[in-house]
């Protein structure tokens, strides 16, 4: 696991965008996993600034979607991904996939989502945020570490956190479809971005705590190519920050 501590959300955005664009230009990233929420917004802003035509050739798969919101709702992840990702990055809308939270048969929709990821060749790089509960995707604490795309119930804490996007906590849907932890672990590499002190505990548990379904982000310790890119506040509960900074500042030339 690589832990990179940078000075600002802008730096995080630039770092992640450069990494993604380099992978896309070299055809190492043909399928990008995309997250919603606030954390990846600086990454999308930097990608939009630096975008090249190569981005229009990639496929994208969103992590999750609320159940029961029409696609036209501005906070449905169909709408959010279209607004924040597809349009500004110049992706081909036909290649951008979001779980179907409005499906009549949710189980079938989840199975089809898994099939579509495999048919696209699997996710090359999965961009992640992390919830204050330690969730990645919407895999809340006690999610099966082997789970696949399925319906989940959001915790009250996550619904309160996401109330800022809605009229209030009571307007946040109770259910979602999310890629499972097993699905996320199948991505060839994962890049988690986190900013702010509110994420410090979840980040510390995920990087330095035991691997546990109580902090689903901790499963990334088992991923062979996982990178956390943090600001100082999000890194503030880590114990080995000096070591992470030393490793990053002294990384060999081939890793730069
Ligand atoms: C979003 C997602 C979630 C968010 C997490 C953090 O697609 O899967 O795991 O990344 O809830 O949200 P923000 O970034 O808004 O703090």
Tab-separated table of C-alpha atoms and ligand atoms in Angstrom:
chain	number	residue	atom	x	y	z
A	1	UNK	CA	0.000	0.000	0.000
A	2	UNK	CA	1.234	3.464	-0.864
A	3	UNK	CA	0.294	6.445	1.315
A	4	UNK	CA	0.849	9.883	-0.173
A	5	UNK	CA	0.268	13.011	1.920
A	6	UNK	CA	-0.096	16.234	-0.053
A	7	UNK	CA	-0.764	19.829	0.962
A	8	UNK	CA	-4.158	20.580	-0.523
A	9	UNK	CA	-7.198	19.238	-2.347
A	10	UNK	CA	-5.839	20.850	-5.520
A	11	UNK	CA	-2.576	18.945	-5.211
A	12	UNK	CA	-4.506	15.736	-4.644
A	13	UNK	CA	-6.582	16.466	-7.738
A	14	UNK	CA	-3.536	17.165	-9.885
A	15	UNK	CA	-1.663	14.118	-8.648
A	16	UNK	CA	-4.580	11.751	-9.316
A	17	UNK	CA	-5.452	13.365	-12.657
A	18	UNK	CA	-1.855	13.060	-13.918
A	19	UNK	CA	-1.740	9.426	-12.868
A	20	UNK	CA	-5.040	8.675	-14.599
A	21	UNK	CA	-4.160	10.565	-17.789
A	22	UNK	CA	-0.769	8.879	-18.025
A	23	UNK	CA	-2.461	5.474	-17.687
A	24	UNK	CA	-5.065	6.391	-20.306
A	25	UNK	CA	-2.458	7.725	-22.785
A	26	UNK	CA	-0.443	4.501	-22.396
A	27	UNK	CA	-3.614	2.356	-22.776
A	28	UNK	CA	-3.022	0.950	-19.292
A	29	UNK	CA	-6.340	2.438	-18.184
A	30	UNK	CA	-9.125	1.561	-20.586
A	31	UNK	CA	-11.776	1.113	-17.920
A	32	UNK	CA	-11.983	3.644	-15.087
A	33	UNK	CA	-14.026	3.143	-11.934
A	34	UNK	CA	-15.500	6.454	-10.816
A	35	UNK	CA	-16.787	7.623	-7.433
A	36	UNK	CA	-19.288	10.317	-6.532
A	37	UNK	CA	-19.369	12.578	-3.455
A	38	UNK	CA	-17.094	15.532	-2.684
A	39	UNK	CA	-13.718	13.804	-2.414
A	40	UNK	CA	-13.078	13.102	-6.121
A	41	UNK	CA	-14.297	16.516	-7.332
A	42	UNK	CA	-10.768	18.052	-7.382
A	43	UNK	CA	-9.661	15.020	-9.434
A	44	UNK	CA	-12.448	15.563	-11.982
A	45	UNK	CA	-11.730	19.309	-12.072
A	46	UNK	CA	-8.043	18.633	-12.819
A	47	UNK	CA	-8.944	15.981	-15.402
A	48	UNK	CA	-11.310	18.419	-17.100
A	49	UNK	CA	-8.523	21.027	-17.278
A	50	UNK	CA	-5.941	18.586	-18.611
A	51	UNK	CA	-8.267	16.405	-20.692
A	52	UNK	CA	-7.095	14.874	-23.939
A	53	UNK	CA	-9.016	13.064	-26.701
A	54	UNK	CA	-7.834	9.744	-25.289
A	55	UNK	CA	-10.407	10.097	-22.499
A	56	UNK	CA	-13.238	9.753	-25.010
A	57	UNK	CA	-12.143	6.166	-25.707
A	58	UNK	CA	-12.326	4.837	-22.140
A	59	UNK	CA	-15.255	3.156	-20.412
A	60	UNK	CA	-16.329	4.175	-16.929
A	61	UNK	CA	-18.231	2.369	-14.199
A	62	UNK	CA	-19.683	4.177	-11.202
A	63	UNK	CA	-19.409	2.613	-7.774
A	64	UNK	CA	-22.976	3.023	-6.673
A	65	UNK	CA	-26.441	4.523	-7.059
A	66	UNK	CA	-29.356	5.279	-4.773
A	67	UNK	CA	-32.367	3.006	-5.024
A	68	UNK	CA	-35.669	4.692	-5.708
A	69	UNK	CA	-34.447	8.021	-7.114
A	70	UNK	CA	-35.422	8.676	-10.732
A	71	UNK	CA	-32.446	9.271	-13.047
A	72	UNK	CA	-33.709	12.803	-13.494
A	73	UNK	CA	-33.270	13.614	-9.788
A	74	UNK	CA	-30.229	15.951	-9.593
A	75	UNK	CA	-28.708	13.821	-6.792
A	76	UNK	CA	-29.174	10.478	-8.512
A	77	UNK	CA	-25.696	9.210	-9.314
A	78	UNK	CA	-26.786	8.906	-12.964
A	79	UNK	CA	-27.248	12.675	-12.937
A	80	UNK	CA	-24.168	13.387	-10.802
A	81	UNK	CA	-21.834	11.259	-12.938
A	82	UNK	CA	-23.211	12.849	-16.116
A	83	UNK	CA	-22.752	16.371	-14.711
A	84	UNK	CA	-19.427	15.971	-12.869
A	85	UNK	CA	-17.678	13.340	-14.973
A	86	UNK	CA	-19.084	12.447	-18.400
A	87	UNK	CA	-19.554	15.985	-19.704
A	88	UNK	CA	-16.503	17.789	-18.262
A	89	UNK	CA	-14.099	14.943	-19.065
A	90	UNK	CA	-15.510	14.413	-22.557
A	91	UNK	CA	-16.334	10.731	-21.984
A	92	UNK	CA	-18.533	8.869	-24.433
A	93	UNK	CA	-21.938	8.626	-22.634
A	94	UNK	CA	-22.533	5.219	-24.251
A	95	UNK	CA	-19.492	3.891	-22.362
A	96	UNK	CA	-20.412	5.328	-18.968
A	97	UNK	CA	-22.237	2.897	-16.703
A	98	UNK	CA	-24.061	3.520	-13.422
A	99	UNK	CA	-25.943	0.820	-11.467
A	100	UNK	CA	-29.668	0.851	-12.201
A	101	UNK	CA	-31.254	1.906	-8.924
A	102	UNK	CA	-34.606	2.357	-10.671
A	103	UNK	CA	-34.751	-1.241	-11.969
A	104	UNK	CA	-37.843	-3.334	-11.275
A	105	UNK	CA	-35.585	-6.292	-10.593
A	106	UNK	CA	-32.691	-4.966	-8.514
A	107	UNK	CA	-31.022	-8.356	-8.142
A	108	UNK	CA	-30.990	-8.821	-11.894
A	109	UNK	CA	-29.656	-5.280	-12.397
A	110	UNK	CA	-26.802	-6.014	-9.962
A	111	UNK	CA	-25.899	-9.251	-11.747
A	112	UNK	CA	-25.955	-7.448	-15.101
A	113	UNK	CA	-23.660	-4.733	-13.722
A	114	UNK	CA	-21.092	-7.344	-12.708
A	115	UNK	CA	-21.361	-8.929	-16.169
A	116	UNK	CA	-20.896	-5.552	-17.872
A	117	UNK	CA	-17.699	-4.858	-15.893
A	118	UNK	CA	-16.271	-8.229	-16.901
A	119	UNK	CA	-17.356	-7.732	-20.543
A	120	UNK	CA	-15.508	-4.392	-20.608
A	121	UNK	CA	-12.319	-6.195	-19.523
A	122	UNK	CA	-12.476	-5.372	-15.805
A	123	UNK	CA	-11.740	-2.086	-14.054
A	124	UNK	CA	-8.148	-0.940	-14.559
A	125	UNK	CA	-8.175	1.807	-11.953
A	126	UNK	CA	-10.894	2.343	-9.363
A	127	UNK	CA	-11.093	5.828	-7.908
A	128	UNK	CA	-12.504	5.783	-4.361
A	129	UNK	CA	-13.518	8.129	-1.579
A	130	UNK	CA	-14.133	6.897	1.951
A	131	UNK	CA	-17.082	7.515	4.237
A	132	UNK	CA	-16.774	8.533	7.878
A	133	UNK	CA	-18.074	5.026	8.674
A	134	UNK	CA	-15.113	3.573	6.764
A	135	UNK	CA	-17.284	2.563	3.809
A	136	UNK	CA	-15.854	2.327	0.304
A	137	UNK	CA	-18.506	2.361	-2.366
A	138	UNK	CA	-21.534	2.110	-0.113
A	139	UNK	CA	-20.197	-1.009	1.604
A	140	UNK	CA	-21.095	-0.071	5.138
A	141	UNK	CA	-19.492	-1.685	8.221
A	142	UNK	CA	-20.024	-5.458	8.417
A	143	UNK	CA	-20.322	-5.766	4.635
A	144	UNK	CA	-19.041	-9.117	3.449
A	145	UNK	CA	-15.421	-8.777	2.420
A	146	UNK	CA	-16.262	-10.973	-0.599
A	147	UNK	CA	-19.435	-9.128	-1.585
A	148	UNK	CA	-20.437	-8.382	-5.184
A	149	UNK	CA	-22.703	-5.646	-6.551
A	150	UNK	CA	-25.910	-5.727	-4.519
A	151	UNK	CA	-28.461	-3.671	-2.606
A	152	UNK	CA	-27.334	-2.229	0.737
A	153	UNK	CA	-28.960	-0.199	3.487
A	154	UNK	CA	-27.195	3.060	4.296
A	155	UNK	CA	-26.288	3.702	7.934
A	156	UNK	CA	-27.864	6.696	9.694
A	157	UNK	CA	-24.365	8.245	9.815
A	158	UNK	CA	-23.974	8.061	6.024
A	159	UNK	CA	-27.473	9.416	5.463
A	160	UNK	CA	-26.636	12.326	7.799
A	161	UNK	CA	-23.312	12.916	5.983
A	162	UNK	CA	-25.058	12.976	2.600
A	163	UNK	CA	-27.944	15.164	3.777
A	164	UNK	CA	-25.949	18.168	2.514
A	165	UNK	CA	-26.757	17.073	-1.038
A	166	UNK	CA	-30.487	16.836	-0.295
A	167	UNK	CA	-33.114	18.914	1.461
A	168	UNK	CA	-32.308	17.151	4.755
A	169	UNK	CA	-31.453	13.721	6.205
A	170	UNK	CA	-35.000	12.451	5.730
A	171	UNK	CA	-34.714	13.012	1.962
A	172	UNK	CA	-31.642	10.766	1.596
A	173	UNK	CA	-32.708	7.348	0.300
A	174	UNK	CA	-32.307	4.417	2.695
A	175	UNK	CA	-31.089	1.998	0.052
A	176	UNK	CA	-28.463	1.905	-2.640
A	177	UNK	CA	-26.852	-0.431	-5.118
A	178	UNK	CA	-23.106	-0.647	-4.655
A	179	UNK	CA	-20.249	-2.545	-6.182
A	180	UNK	CA	-19.268	-5.105	-3.564
A	181	UNK	CA	-15.966	-5.221	-1.726
A	182	UNK	CA	-15.055	-8.239	-3.848
A	183	UNK	CA	-15.894	-6.241	-6.978
A	184	UNK	CA	-13.687	-3.338	-5.864
A	185	UNK	CA	-10.858	-5.723	-4.997
A	186	UNK	CA	-10.973	-7.095	-8.558
A	187	UNK	CA	-9.902	-3.694	-9.941
A	188	UNK	CA	-6.301	-3.868	-11.133
A	189	UNK	CA	-5.421	-0.830	-9.041
A	190	UNK	CA	-7.274	1.407	-6.595
A	191	UNK	CA	-6.701	5.053	-5.757
A	192	UNK	CA	-8.460	6.406	-2.664
A	193	UNK	CA	-8.572	10.162	-2.109
A	194	UNK	CA	-9.562	11.744	1.210
A	195	UNK	CA	-9.497	15.277	2.544
A	196	UNK	CA	-10.348	16.796	5.900
A	197	UNK	CA	-10.240	15.839	9.569
A	198	UNK	CA	-13.650	14.168	9.335
A	199	UNK	CA	-12.014	11.315	7.435
A	200	UNK	CA	-8.990	10.939	9.737
A	201	UNK	CA	-10.342	8.090	11.851
A	202	UNK	CA	-11.662	6.050	8.911
A	203	UNK	CA	-8.389	6.601	7.048
A	204	UNK	CA	-6.231	5.581	10.024
A	205	UNK	CA	-8.306	2.455	10.641
A	206	UNK	CA	-8.140	1.560	6.963
A	207	UNK	CA	-4.373	1.959	6.638
A	208	UNK	CA	-3.067	1.011	10.062
A	209	UNK	CA	-5.928	-0.858	11.751
A	210	UNK	CA	-6.730	-4.549	11.502
A	211	UNK	CA	-8.416	-5.799	8.325
A	212	UNK	CA	-12.008	-5.846	9.440
A	213	UNK	CA	-15.473	-5.528	7.974
A	214	UNK	CA	-16.047	-2.913	10.701
A	215	UNK	CA	-13.867	-0.584	8.564
A	216	UNK	CA	-14.398	-1.807	5.001
A	217	UNK	CA	-11.606	0.458	3.695
A	218	UNK	CA	-9.158	-1.727	5.649
A	219	UNK	CA	-9.697	-4.486	3.072
A	220	UNK	CA	-7.538	-2.406	0.713
A	221	UNK	CA	-4.554	-3.610	2.781
A	222	UNK	CA	-5.078	-6.871	0.881
A	223	UNK	CA	-4.970	-5.164	-2.532
A	224	UNK	CA	-1.634	-5.467	-4.340
A	225	UNK	CA	-1.901	-1.988	-5.896
A	226	UNK	CA	-3.686	0.359	-3.507
A	227	UNK	CA	-2.767	4.018	-3.073
A	228	UNK	CA	-4.225	6.473	-0.552
A	229	UNK	CA	-3.752	10.147	-1.451
A	230	UNK	CA	-4.527	12.330	1.557
A	231	UNK	CA	-4.264	15.857	2.805
A	232	UNK	CA	-2.633	16.473	6.194
A	233	UNK	CA	-5.984	16.588	8.035
A	234	UNK	CA	-7.142	13.263	6.648
A	235	UNK	CA	-3.725	11.813	7.555
A	236	UNK	CA	-3.742	13.308	11.064
A	237	UNK	CA	-4.551	10.088	12.972
A	238	UNK	CA	-1.933	7.980	11.213
A	239	UNK	CA	1.065	7.019	13.345
A	240	UNK	CA	3.629	6.494	10.557
A	241	UNK	CA	3.242	9.802	8.686
A	242	UNK	CA	6.998	10.562	8.809
A	243	UNK	CA	7.677	7.205	7.200
A	244	UNK	CA	5.027	7.732	4.468
A	245	UNK	CA	6.461	11.167	3.687
A	246	UNK	CA	10.005	9.768	3.581
A	247	UNK	CA	8.960	6.953	1.251
A	248	UNK	CA	7.227	9.395	-1.111
A	249	UNK	CA	10.046	11.945	-1.119
A	250	UNK	CA	12.676	9.262	-1.715
A	251	UNK	CA	10.807	7.123	-4.195
A	252	UNK	CA	13.044	5.710	-6.904
A	253	UNK	CA	13.087	7.419	-10.303
A	254	UNK	CA	11.088	4.644	-11.983
A	255	UNK	CA	8.206	5.216	-9.563
A	256	UNK	CA	7.926	8.941	-10.258
B	1	LIG	C1	-19.474	7.550	-3.661
B	1	LIG	C2	-19.070	6.523	-2.722
B	1	LIG	C3	-18.785	6.828	-1.295
B	1	LIG	C4	-18.107	8.171	-1.064
B	1	LIG	C5	-17.978	8.424	0.433
B	1	LIG	C6	-17.295	9.736	0.715
B	1	LIG	O1	-19.658	6.998	-4.945
B	1	LIG	O2	-18.976	5.413	-3.104
B	1	LIG	O3	-17.972	5.812	-0.759
B	1	LIG	O4	-16.855	8.155	-1.671
B	1	LIG	O5	-19.236	8.421	1.009
B	1	LIG	O6	-18.111	10.775	0.286
B	1	LIG	P1	-17.565	12.267	0.241
B	1	LIG	O7	-16.463	12.244	-0.759
B	1	LIG	O8	-18.721	13.086	-0.230
B	1	LIG	O9	-17.092	12.572	1.596
